[in-house]
């Protein structure tokens, strides 16, 4: 007699196991929608932690490099020094030295246009420009639009309405508002805004590099804010990099933060950041568009941030050259800004 | 809730096409439920199963290769879920070991408790008491109906070893169920 069960008995065990597993798995009904939302949220947190770790390692490297430079440069030259001030949490002022070159006046850059791209058809009518923009850039075919509202000279706005049932138009529900500007060639789209997404960063015309840091407050279906970075020649469905931010799901606007890494370099010096919500059925509902310039990440600025924020008591900093904040930032074509330690930007 | 989920599925299908977000939505749509059910064969608490599967997706998002090569994604996700389940069960054993002693000395005998459980629960409990590899092989084989080669790829072992674990697991399961009769 043997302890090994016969094949028939194993068949019976196999059948019992199949039945038990089928019953068990049939009882389990995962909540897929919540699952995807949870994955996105947790992935966002995980990415943030990874970046913080990488940033910390990078900051250490940069700080070490700055120490070397700080030792070497004064030995070679001691002229042309300006002061950079940083305000601590207790109001005290820490100063550090930054070597500045001769100030070169920078001509203010012309306002950027998001649409139409170079070589594209130009528009003599603002409504046609807005319609083409929403269809070809945002990806909403046949959008219901308001009449053109003239604003300051050579500019104005057009609202995009939500569609109701049977393709009706809900004129009391504005999804987004498109800002238009007239140039010598015709009407151009300067950007778009929506009540659902308030973009704090990047500011219009800001110089951005990879990753593009995007901050703001928003609300959307399942709290999802979809961000696409495009260069000037790109339309709907094209992107240099995409990210998904988690903001508010309901009436309240809640903050979101994400960093969108560019998968490839832009082919043009200017572009745009498109932020949109989805409706649960349509991939695009409300949208905001911010024009940006692409440039190399200003390494010197990152080094400066690392130097200033290495002191734990320093929570924000305002850089000045010759006492002028505007003079300092003009080389980046940005307005004077106070830099926050938590989000110094690039 | 079902309507909401349906809408979400529609969005995910619409998203499918480009970008990592779209990859996530498409893979989630295809594999999330079956992975949760796979974990539920090994672990009783469904909430824990969902967390393990979400962990697997998050871990995969941090890497590039599973998402770029869709053919490898299912094996990677299955493997990550089984690894998570294994870790969870080991920790649970460590945490609950003292309690297990108390149950033995409780008012009701283990036999009396076993009698109250239904047939399927008895079989599942017997499966969960098998050695790790044996129960994982049986779960992959009898829930997902994977081939020996697919199980081998998921668990990172040889196909011959899969066959051995499957046979030993089934034999041990039979012995365990016979003992409880």
Coordinates of C-alpha atoms in Angstrom, one line a residue:
Chain A
X1 CA 0.0 0.0 0.0
X2 CA 1.3 3.5 -0.8
X3 CA 0.7 6.9 0.7
X4 CA 0.5 8.5 -2.7
X5 CA -3.1 9.3 -3.7
X6 CA -4.3 7.8 -7.0
X7 CA -4.8 9.9 -10.1
X8 CA -8.6 9.7 -9.7
X9 CA -8.3 11.2 -6.2
X10 CA -6.1 14.0 -7.6
X11 CA -8.7 14.7 -10.3
X12 CA -11.3 15.0 -7.6
X13 CA -9.1 17.4 -5.6
X14 CA -8.4 19.4 -8.7
X15 CA -12.1 19.8 -9.4
X16 CA -12.8 20.9 -5.8
X17 CA -9.9 23.4 -6.0
X18 CA -11.2 24.8 -9.3
X19 CA -14.7 25.1 -7.9
X20 CA -13.5 26.8 -4.7
X21 CA -11.3 29.3 -6.7
X22 CA -14.1 30.1 -9.1
X23 CA -16.5 30.8 -6.2
X24 CA -14.1 32.9 -4.4
X25 CA -13.0 35.0 -7.4
X26 CA -16.6 35.4 -8.5
X27 CA -17.4 37.0 -5.1
X28 CA -14.6 39.6 -5.5
X29 CA -15.8 42.7 -7.3
X30 CA -12.9 45.2 -7.3
X31 CA -13.8 48.9 -7.5
X32 CA -11.8 49.7 -10.7
X33 CA -12.5 53.5 -10.7
X34 CA -11.3 53.9 -7.2
X35 CA -8.3 51.7 -7.9
X36 CA -7.1 53.7 -10.8
X37 CA -7.5 56.9 -8.8
X38 CA -5.6 55.4 -5.9
X39 CA -2.8 54.2 -8.3
X40 CA -2.5 57.7 -9.8
X41 CA -2.3 59.4 -6.4
X42 CA 0.2 56.9 -5.0
X43 CA 2.3 57.1 -8.1
X44 CA 2.3 60.9 -7.9
X45 CA 3.5 60.7 -4.3
X46 CA 6.1 58.1 -5.1
X47 CA 7.4 60.2 -8.0
X48 CA 7.6 63.3 -5.7
X49 CA 9.6 61.3 -3.2
X50 CA 12.0 60.0 -5.9
X51 CA 12.6 63.5 -7.1
X52 CA 13.2 64.9 -3.6
X53 CA 15.8 62.1 -3.1
X54 CA 17.4 62.9 -6.5
X55 CA 17.2 66.6 -5.9
X56 CA 18.9 66.2 -2.5
X57 CA 21.7 64.3 -4.0
X58 CA 22.0 66.8 -6.8
X59 CA 22.0 69.7 -4.4
X60 CA 24.8 68.2 -2.4
X61 CA 26.8 67.8 -5.6
X62 CA 26.1 71.4 -6.7
X63 CA 26.9 72.7 -3.2
X64 CA 30.2 71.0 -3.3
X65 CA 30.9 72.5 -6.7
X66 CA 29.9 76.0 -5.5
X67 CA 32.3 75.7 -2.5
X68 CA 35.1 74.9 -4.9
X69 CA 34.2 77.8 -7.2
X70 CA 33.8 80.1 -4.2
X71 CA 37.3 79.3 -3.1
X72 CA 38.8 79.5 -6.6
X73 CA 37.0 82.6 -8.0
X74 CA 38.0 85.2 -5.4
X75 CA 41.6 84.2 -5.9
X76 CA 41.3 85.1 -9.6
X77 CA 39.1 88.2 -9.4
X78 CA 37.5 90.3 -6.7
X79 CA 35.6 92.9 -8.8
X80 CA 32.0 93.1 -10.1
X81 CA 30.4 91.5 -7.0
X82 CA 26.8 92.1 -6.2
X83 CA 24.8 91.1 -3.1
X84 CA 22.0 88.6 -3.0
X85 CA 19.8 88.8 0.0
X86 CA 17.7 86.0 1.5
X87 CA 15.1 86.5 4.2
X88 CA 14.8 84.0 7.0
X89 CA 11.7 82.8 8.8
X90 CA 12.4 85.1 11.6
X91 CA 12.8 88.1 9.4
X92 CA 16.6 88.1 9.6
X93 CA 18.6 88.6 6.5
X94 CA 21.2 86.3 5.2
X95 CA 23.5 87.6 2.5
X96 CA 25.6 85.7 0.1
X97 CA 27.8 86.8 -2.7
X98 CA 27.1 86.2 -6.4
X99 CA 29.5 87.2 -9.1
X100 CA 27.7 89.2 -11.7
X101 CA 28.9 90.1 -15.2
X102 CA 28.1 93.5 -16.7
X103 CA 24.4 94.0 -16.9
X104 CA 23.1 93.8 -20.5
X105 CA 19.7 95.4 -21.1
X106 CA 17.3 92.9 -22.4
X107 CA 14.6 94.0 -24.8
X108 CA 11.2 92.9 -23.6
X109 CA 10.2 89.9 -25.7
X110 CA 7.1 90.1 -27.9
X111 CA 4.0 88.4 -26.5
X112 CA 3.7 84.8 -27.4
X113 CA 1.0 83.3 -29.6
X114 CA -0.2 79.7 -29.0
X115 CA -2.1 79.5 -32.2
X116 CA -1.8 79.4 -35.3
X117 CA 1.7 77.8 -35.7
X118 CA 4.2 79.1 -38.1
X119 CA 3.2 78.4 -41.7
X120 CA -0.4 77.8 -40.8
X121 CA -3.3 79.6 -42.3
X122 CA -3.8 83.1 -40.8
X123 CA -7.2 84.3 -39.6
X124 CA -8.8 87.7 -40.4
X125 CA -11.7 86.8 -38.1
X126 CA -11.2 86.1 -34.4
X127 CA -14.0 83.6 -34.2
X128 CA -12.4 81.5 -37.0
X129 CA -9.1 81.6 -35.1
X130 CA -10.8 80.5 -31.9
X131 CA -12.7 77.7 -33.7
X132 CA -9.6 76.4 -35.4
X133 CA -7.7 76.6 -32.1
X134 CA -10.3 74.6 -30.1
X135 CA -10.7 72.0 -32.8
X136 CA -7.1 71.5 -34.0
X137 CA -5.1 72.3 -30.8
X138 CA -7.4 71.4 -27.9
X139 CA -9.1 68.6 -29.7
X140 CA -12.7 69.6 -29.3
X141 CA -14.4 69.3 -32.7
X142 CA -17.2 71.8 -33.6
X143 CA -17.1 73.7 -30.3
X144 CA -20.0 76.0 -29.4
X145 CA -18.5 79.5 -29.1
X146 CA -19.7 82.9 -27.9
X147 CA -19.5 86.1 -29.9
X148 CA -16.2 87.9 -29.9
X149 CA -15.9 90.3 -26.9
X150 CA -13.5 93.1 -27.7
X151 CA -11.2 94.0 -24.9
X152 CA -8.1 96.3 -24.9
X153 CA -7.0 97.5 -28.3
X154 CA -6.2 94.7 -30.8
X155 CA -7.5 92.0 -28.4
X156 CA -10.5 90.3 -27.0
X157 CA -12.1 87.1 -25.7
X158 CA -14.3 84.2 -26.8
X159 CA -16.0 81.8 -24.5
X160 CA -16.3 78.0 -25.2
X161 CA -19.7 76.7 -24.0
X162 CA -20.5 73.2 -22.8
X163 CA -22.7 71.0 -25.0
X164 CA -25.9 69.6 -23.5
X165 CA -28.0 66.7 -24.6
X166 CA -28.8 66.3 -28.3
X167 CA -25.9 68.6 -29.1
X168 CA -27.6 71.6 -27.5
X169 CA -25.5 74.5 -26.2
X170 CA -25.5 75.4 -22.5
X171 CA -24.8 79.1 -22.8
X172 CA -24.8 79.6 -19.0
X173 CA -22.0 77.0 -18.6
X174 CA -18.6 78.4 -19.9
X175 CA -16.0 75.7 -20.1
X176 CA -13.1 78.0 -21.0
X177 CA -12.3 81.5 -22.2
X178 CA -9.9 82.0 -25.1
X179 CA -7.8 85.2 -25.2
X180 CA -7.1 86.5 -28.7
X181 CA -4.8 89.2 -30.0
X182 CA -4.5 90.8 -33.4
X183 CA -1.1 91.0 -35.0
X184 CA -0.1 92.3 -38.4
X185 CA -0.7 88.8 -39.9
X186 CA -4.1 88.2 -38.4
X187 CA -5.8 87.0 -35.2
X188 CA -3.8 84.8 -32.8
X189 CA -4.7 82.9 -29.7
X190 CA -2.6 84.1 -26.7
X191 CA -3.9 81.6 -24.2
X192 CA -7.0 80.2 -22.5
X193 CA -8.3 80.1 -19.0
X194 CA -11.0 78.2 -17.1
X195 CA -12.6 78.5 -13.7
X196 CA -11.7 74.8 -13.1
X197 CA -8.0 75.3 -13.3
X198 CA -5.9 78.1 -11.8
X199 CA -2.3 77.9 -13.0
X200 CA 0.3 79.4 -10.7
X201 CA 3.3 78.0 -12.5
X202 CA 4.4 78.4 -15.3
X203 CA 3.5 82.0 -15.8
X204 CA 2.8 83.1 -19.3
X205 CA 5.9 83.5 -21.4
X206 CA 8.1 81.9 -18.7
X207 CA 11.2 80.0 -19.7
X208 CA 10.8 76.4 -19.0
X209 CA 13.1 73.3 -19.3
X210 CA 12.7 69.6 -18.6
X211 CA 11.0 68.8 -16.3
X212 CA 8.3 71.5 -16.6
X213 CA 7.1 72.3 -13.1
X214 CA 3.4 72.8 -13.0
X215 CA 1.6 74.2 -10.0
X216 CA -1.9 75.4 -9.4
X217 CA -5.3 74.7 -8.0
X218 CA -8.0 72.7 -9.8
X219 CA -11.0 70.5 -9.8
X220 CA -12.0 67.8 -12.3
X221 CA -13.6 64.5 -12.8
X222 CA -12.0 62.1 -10.2
X223 CA -9.7 65.1 -9.4
X224 CA -7.7 64.5 -12.6
X225 CA -5.9 67.4 -14.3
X226 CA -4.2 66.3 -17.5
X227 CA -1.1 68.3 -18.5
X228 CA 0.5 68.3 -21.9
X229 CA 3.5 70.3 -22.9
X230 CA 3.7 71.1 -26.6
X231 CA 6.0 73.0 -28.9
X232 CA 4.7 75.6 -31.3
X233 CA 4.1 73.2 -34.1
X234 CA 2.0 70.6 -32.2
X235 CA -1.7 70.1 -32.3
X236 CA -4.2 67.9 -30.6
X237 CA -2.9 64.4 -29.8
X238 CA 0.7 65.5 -29.9
X239 CA 2.9 66.1 -26.9
X240 CA 6.4 66.6 -25.7
X241 CA 5.5 65.2 -22.3
X242 CA 2.4 64.4 -20.4
X243 CA 1.6 64.3 -16.7
X244 CA -1.5 63.8 -14.6
X245 CA -2.1 65.9 -11.5
X246 CA -4.5 65.1 -8.7
X247 CA -6.6 68.1 -7.6
X248 CA -10.1 68.5 -6.2
X249 CA -12.9 66.2 -7.3
X250 CA -15.8 68.3 -6.4
X251 CA -16.7 72.0 -6.1
X252 CA -13.6 73.1 -4.2
X253 CA -10.4 74.0 -6.1
X254 CA -7.5 72.0 -4.5
X255 CA -3.8 72.4 -5.1
X256 CA -1.9 70.1 -7.5
X257 CA 1.8 69.9 -8.3
X258 CA 3.5 67.8 -11.0
X259 CA 6.7 67.8 -12.9
X260 CA 6.4 66.9 -16.6
X261 CA 9.6 65.4 -18.1
X262 CA 9.9 66.1 -21.8
X263 CA 10.3 62.9 -23.8
X264 CA 12.2 64.7 -26.5
X265 CA 13.6 68.2 -27.1
X266 CA 11.2 70.9 -28.5
X267 CA 11.7 71.6 -32.2
X268 CA 10.7 75.3 -31.7
X269 CA 11.8 77.9 -29.1
X270 CA 8.2 78.5 -28.0
X271 CA 5.4 76.3 -27.0
X272 CA 2.5 75.9 -24.6
X273 CA 1.3 74.0 -21.6
X274 CA -2.3 72.6 -22.0
X275 CA -4.1 71.7 -18.8
X276 CA -7.5 70.1 -19.1
X277 CA -10.1 68.1 -17.2
X278 CA -12.1 65.3 -18.6
X279 CA -15.8 64.8 -18.2
X280 CA -15.8 61.1 -17.5
X281 CA -17.0 60.5 -21.1
X282 CA -15.0 63.1 -23.1
X283 CA -11.2 63.2 -22.9
X284 CA -11.3 67.0 -22.8
X285 CA -13.8 69.2 -20.9
X286 CA -12.5 72.5 -19.6
X287 CA -9.0 73.6 -20.5
X288 CA -6.4 76.3 -19.8
X289 CA -3.4 77.1 -22.0
X290 CA -0.3 78.9 -21.0
X291 CA 2.3 80.0 -23.6
X292 CA 5.9 79.3 -22.6
X293 CA 9.4 79.6 -24.0
X294 CA 11.8 76.7 -24.0
X295 CA 15.3 77.2 -22.8
X296 CA 18.1 75.3 -21.2
X297 CA 17.5 75.1 -17.5
X298 CA 19.5 78.0 -16.1
X299 CA 22.2 76.1 -14.2
X300 CA 23.5 79.2 -12.5
X301 CA 20.1 79.8 -11.0
X302 CA 19.9 76.3 -9.6
X303 CA 23.3 76.8 -8.1
X304 CA 22.2 80.0 -6.6
X305 CA 19.1 78.4 -5.1
X306 CA 21.2 75.6 -3.6
X307 CA 23.6 78.0 -2.1
X308 CA 20.9 80.2 -0.5
X309 CA 18.6 77.4 0.7
X310 CA 21.3 75.4 2.3
X311 CA 20.7 77.5 5.4
X312 CA 17.7 75.9 7.2
X313 CA 16.3 79.2 8.4
X314 CA 16.0 80.6 4.9
X315 CA 12.5 80.0 3.6
X316 CA 12.4 82.4 0.7
X317 CA 14.8 84.6 -1.2
X318 CA 14.6 87.8 -3.4
X319 CA 17.6 88.2 -5.7
X320 CA 18.8 91.7 -6.7
X321 CA 21.4 93.1 -8.9
X322 CA 22.4 96.6 -8.1
X323 CA 19.5 96.7 -5.7
X324 CA 17.0 95.9 -8.4
X325 CA 15.0 92.7 -8.5
X326 CA 13.8 93.4 -12.0
X327 CA 17.4 93.8 -13.2
X328 CA 18.3 90.4 -11.8
X329 CA 15.3 88.6 -13.5
X330 CA 15.5 90.4 -16.8
X331 CA 18.2 88.0 -18.1
X332 CA 15.6 85.2 -17.9
X333 CA 12.9 87.4 -19.3
X334 CA 10.9 86.9 -16.2
X335 CA 9.2 89.4 -13.8
X336 CA 10.7 90.0 -10.4
X337 CA 9.8 87.2 -8.1
X338 CA 10.4 86.0 -4.6
X339 CA 11.8 82.5 -4.7
X340 CA 10.2 80.0 -2.3
X341 CA 12.4 77.3 -0.8
X342 CA 9.7 74.6 -1.3
X343 CA 9.3 75.3 -4.9
X344 CA 12.2 77.4 -6.3
X345 CA 11.3 76.6 -9.9
X346 CA 13.9 76.5 -12.6
Chain B
X1 CA -21.2 53.1 -8.8
X2 CA -21.4 50.8 -11.8
X3 CA -22.4 53.7 -14.0
X4 CA -19.4 55.7 -12.7
X5 CA -17.1 52.8 -13.4
X6 CA -18.5 52.5 -16.9
X7 CA -17.8 56.1 -17.5
X8 CA -14.3 55.7 -16.2
X9 CA -13.8 52.7 -18.5
X10 CA -15.0 54.8 -21.5
X11 CA -12.5 57.5 -20.5
X12 CA -9.7 55.0 -20.2
X13 CA -10.5 53.6 -23.6
X14 CA -10.5 57.1 -25.1
X15 CA -7.2 57.8 -23.4
X16 CA -5.5 54.8 -24.9
X17 CA -3.1 55.8 -27.5
X18 CA -0.2 57.9 -26.3
X19 CA 1.7 58.7 -23.1
X20 CA 2.3 56.9 -19.9
X21 CA -1.0 57.9 -18.4
X22 CA -2.8 56.2 -21.3
X23 CA -0.6 53.1 -20.8
X24 CA -1.6 53.0 -17.2
X25 CA -5.3 53.4 -18.0
X26 CA -5.2 50.6 -20.7
X27 CA -3.3 48.2 -18.5
X28 CA -5.4 48.9 -15.5
X29 CA -8.5 48.3 -17.6
X30 CA -7.1 45.0 -18.8
X31 CA -5.5 43.5 -15.7
X32 CA -6.6 45.2 -12.5
X33 CA -9.6 43.1 -11.7
X34 CA -8.0 39.8 -12.5
X35 CA -5.0 40.6 -10.4
X36 CA -7.2 41.5 -7.4
X37 CA -9.0 38.2 -7.8
X38 CA -5.7 36.4 -8.1
X39 CA -4.6 37.9 -4.9
X40 CA -7.9 37.1 -3.3
X41 CA -7.2 33.4 -3.8
X42 CA -4.2 33.7 -1.5
X43 CA -5.4 36.4 0.9
X44 CA -8.8 36.6 2.6
X45 CA -9.1 40.4 2.9
X46 CA -10.1 42.0 -0.4
X47 CA -9.0 45.5 0.7
X48 CA -5.5 44.2 1.2
X49 CA -5.7 42.5 -2.2
X50 CA -6.6 45.8 -3.9
X51 CA -3.7 47.6 -2.1
X52 CA -1.2 44.9 -3.2
X53 CA -2.3 45.3 -6.8
X54 CA -2.1 49.1 -6.6
X55 CA 1.4 48.7 -5.1
X56 CA 2.3 46.6 -8.1
X57 CA 1.1 49.2 -10.6
X58 CA 2.8 52.0 -8.7
X59 CA 6.1 50.0 -8.6
X60 CA 5.8 49.4 -12.3
X61 CA 5.2 53.1 -13.0
X62 CA 8.6 53.7 -11.4
X63 CA 10.2 51.5 -14.0
X64 CA 10.3 51.9 -17.8
X65 CA 10.5 48.5 -19.2
X66 CA 7.2 46.9 -18.3
X67 CA 5.2 49.8 -19.9
X68 CA 7.2 50.1 -23.0
X69 CA 7.0 46.4 -23.8
X70 CA 3.4 45.5 -23.3
X71 CA 4.1 41.8 -23.8
X72 CA 6.1 41.8 -20.5
X73 CA 3.6 43.8 -18.5
X74 CA 1.3 41.0 -17.4
X75 CA 4.0 38.7 -16.1
X76 CA 5.6 41.7 -14.4
X77 CA 2.4 42.7 -12.7
X78 CA 1.5 39.1 -11.7
X79 CA 4.9 38.6 -10.3
X80 CA 4.8 41.9 -8.3
X81 CA 1.4 41.0 -6.9
X82 CA 2.6 37.5 -5.8
X83 CA 5.7 39.0 -4.2
X84 CA 3.5 41.5 -2.3
X85 CA 1.2 38.7 -1.2
X86 CA 4.1 36.6 0.0
X87 CA 5.5 39.5 2.0
X88 CA 2.1 40.3 3.5
X89 CA 1.5 36.7 4.5
X90 CA 4.9 36.3 6.1
X91 CA 4.4 39.5 8.1
X92 CA 0.9 38.3 9.1
X93 CA 2.3 35.0 10.3
X94 CA 4.8 36.8 12.5
X95 CA 2.1 39.2 13.9
X96 CA -0.5 36.5 14.5
X97 CA 1.5 33.7 15.8
X98 CA 0.8 34.4 19.5
X99 CA -3.0 34.7 18.6
X100 CA -3.0 31.4 16.9
X101 CA -2.0 29.7 20.2
X102 CA -4.9 31.4 21.9
X103 CA -7.3 30.1 19.3
X104 CA -6.2 26.5 19.9
X105 CA -7.0 26.9 23.6
X106 CA -10.3 28.6 23.0
X107 CA -13.8 27.3 23.8
X108 CA -14.3 25.8 20.5
X109 CA -12.1 23.1 19.0
X110 CA -10.5 23.6 15.5
X111 CA -12.6 20.6 14.3
X112 CA -15.8 22.3 15.4
X113 CA -14.8 25.5 13.6
X114 CA -13.9 23.5 10.5
X115 CA -17.3 21.9 10.4
X116 CA -18.9 25.3 10.3
X117 CA -17.0 26.4 7.3
X118 CA -18.3 25.7 3.9
X119 CA -16.7 23.4 1.4
X120 CA -15.0 26.1 -0.6
X121 CA -13.6 27.9 2.4
X122 CA -12.1 24.6 3.6
X123 CA -10.4 24.1 0.2
X124 CA -9.1 27.7 0.1
X125 CA -7.8 27.4 3.6
X126 CA -6.0 24.2 2.7
X127 CA -4.5 25.9 -0.4
X128 CA -3.3 28.8 1.7
X129 CA -1.6 26.5 4.2
X130 CA 0.6 25.0 1.4
X131 CA 4.2 26.1 1.0
X132 CA 4.5 29.5 -0.9
X133 CA 5.6 28.2 -4.3
X134 CA 3.0 25.4 -4.3
X135 CA 0.1 27.6 -3.6
X136 CA 1.2 30.3 -6.0
X137 CA 1.6 27.7 -8.8
X138 CA -1.8 26.3 -8.1
X139 CA -3.4 29.8 -8.0
X140 CA -1.9 30.7 -11.3
X141 CA -2.8 27.4 -12.9
X142 CA -6.4 27.1 -11.6
X143 CA -7.5 30.7 -11.6
X144 CA -5.6 32.3 -14.5
X145 CA -5.3 29.0 -16.4
X146 CA -1.7 29.8 -17.3
X147 CA 0.6 27.4 -19.0
X148 CA 3.6 26.0 -17.3
X149 CA 5.8 28.3 -19.4
X150 CA 3.8 31.3 -18.4
X151 CA 3.9 30.3 -14.7
X152 CA 7.6 29.8 -14.9
X153 CA 8.1 33.3 -16.4
X154 CA 5.9 34.8 -13.7
X155 CA 7.7 33.1 -10.8
X156 CA 11.1 33.2 -12.3
X157 CA 11.6 29.4 -12.1
X158 CA 12.1 26.6 -14.6
X159 CA 9.1 25.0 -16.3
X160 CA 10.1 21.6 -14.9
X161 CA 10.0 23.1 -11.4
X162 CA 6.5 24.4 -12.0
X163 CA 5.4 20.9 -12.9
X164 CA 6.9 19.5 -9.7
X165 CA 5.3 22.2 -7.5
X166 CA 2.0 21.7 -9.1
X167 CA 2.0 17.9 -8.5
X168 CA 3.3 18.2 -4.9
X169 CA 0.9 21.0 -4.2
X170 CA -2.1 19.0 -5.4
X171 CA -1.0 15.9 -3.5
X172 CA -0.5 17.9 -0.3
X173 CA -3.9 19.6 -0.8
X174 CA -5.5 16.2 -1.3
X175 CA -3.9 14.9 1.9
X176 CA -4.9 18.0 3.8
X177 CA -8.5 17.7 2.7
X178 CA -8.6 14.0 3.4
X179 CA -7.3 14.7 6.9
X180 CA -10.1 17.1 7.6
X181 CA -12.8 14.8 6.6

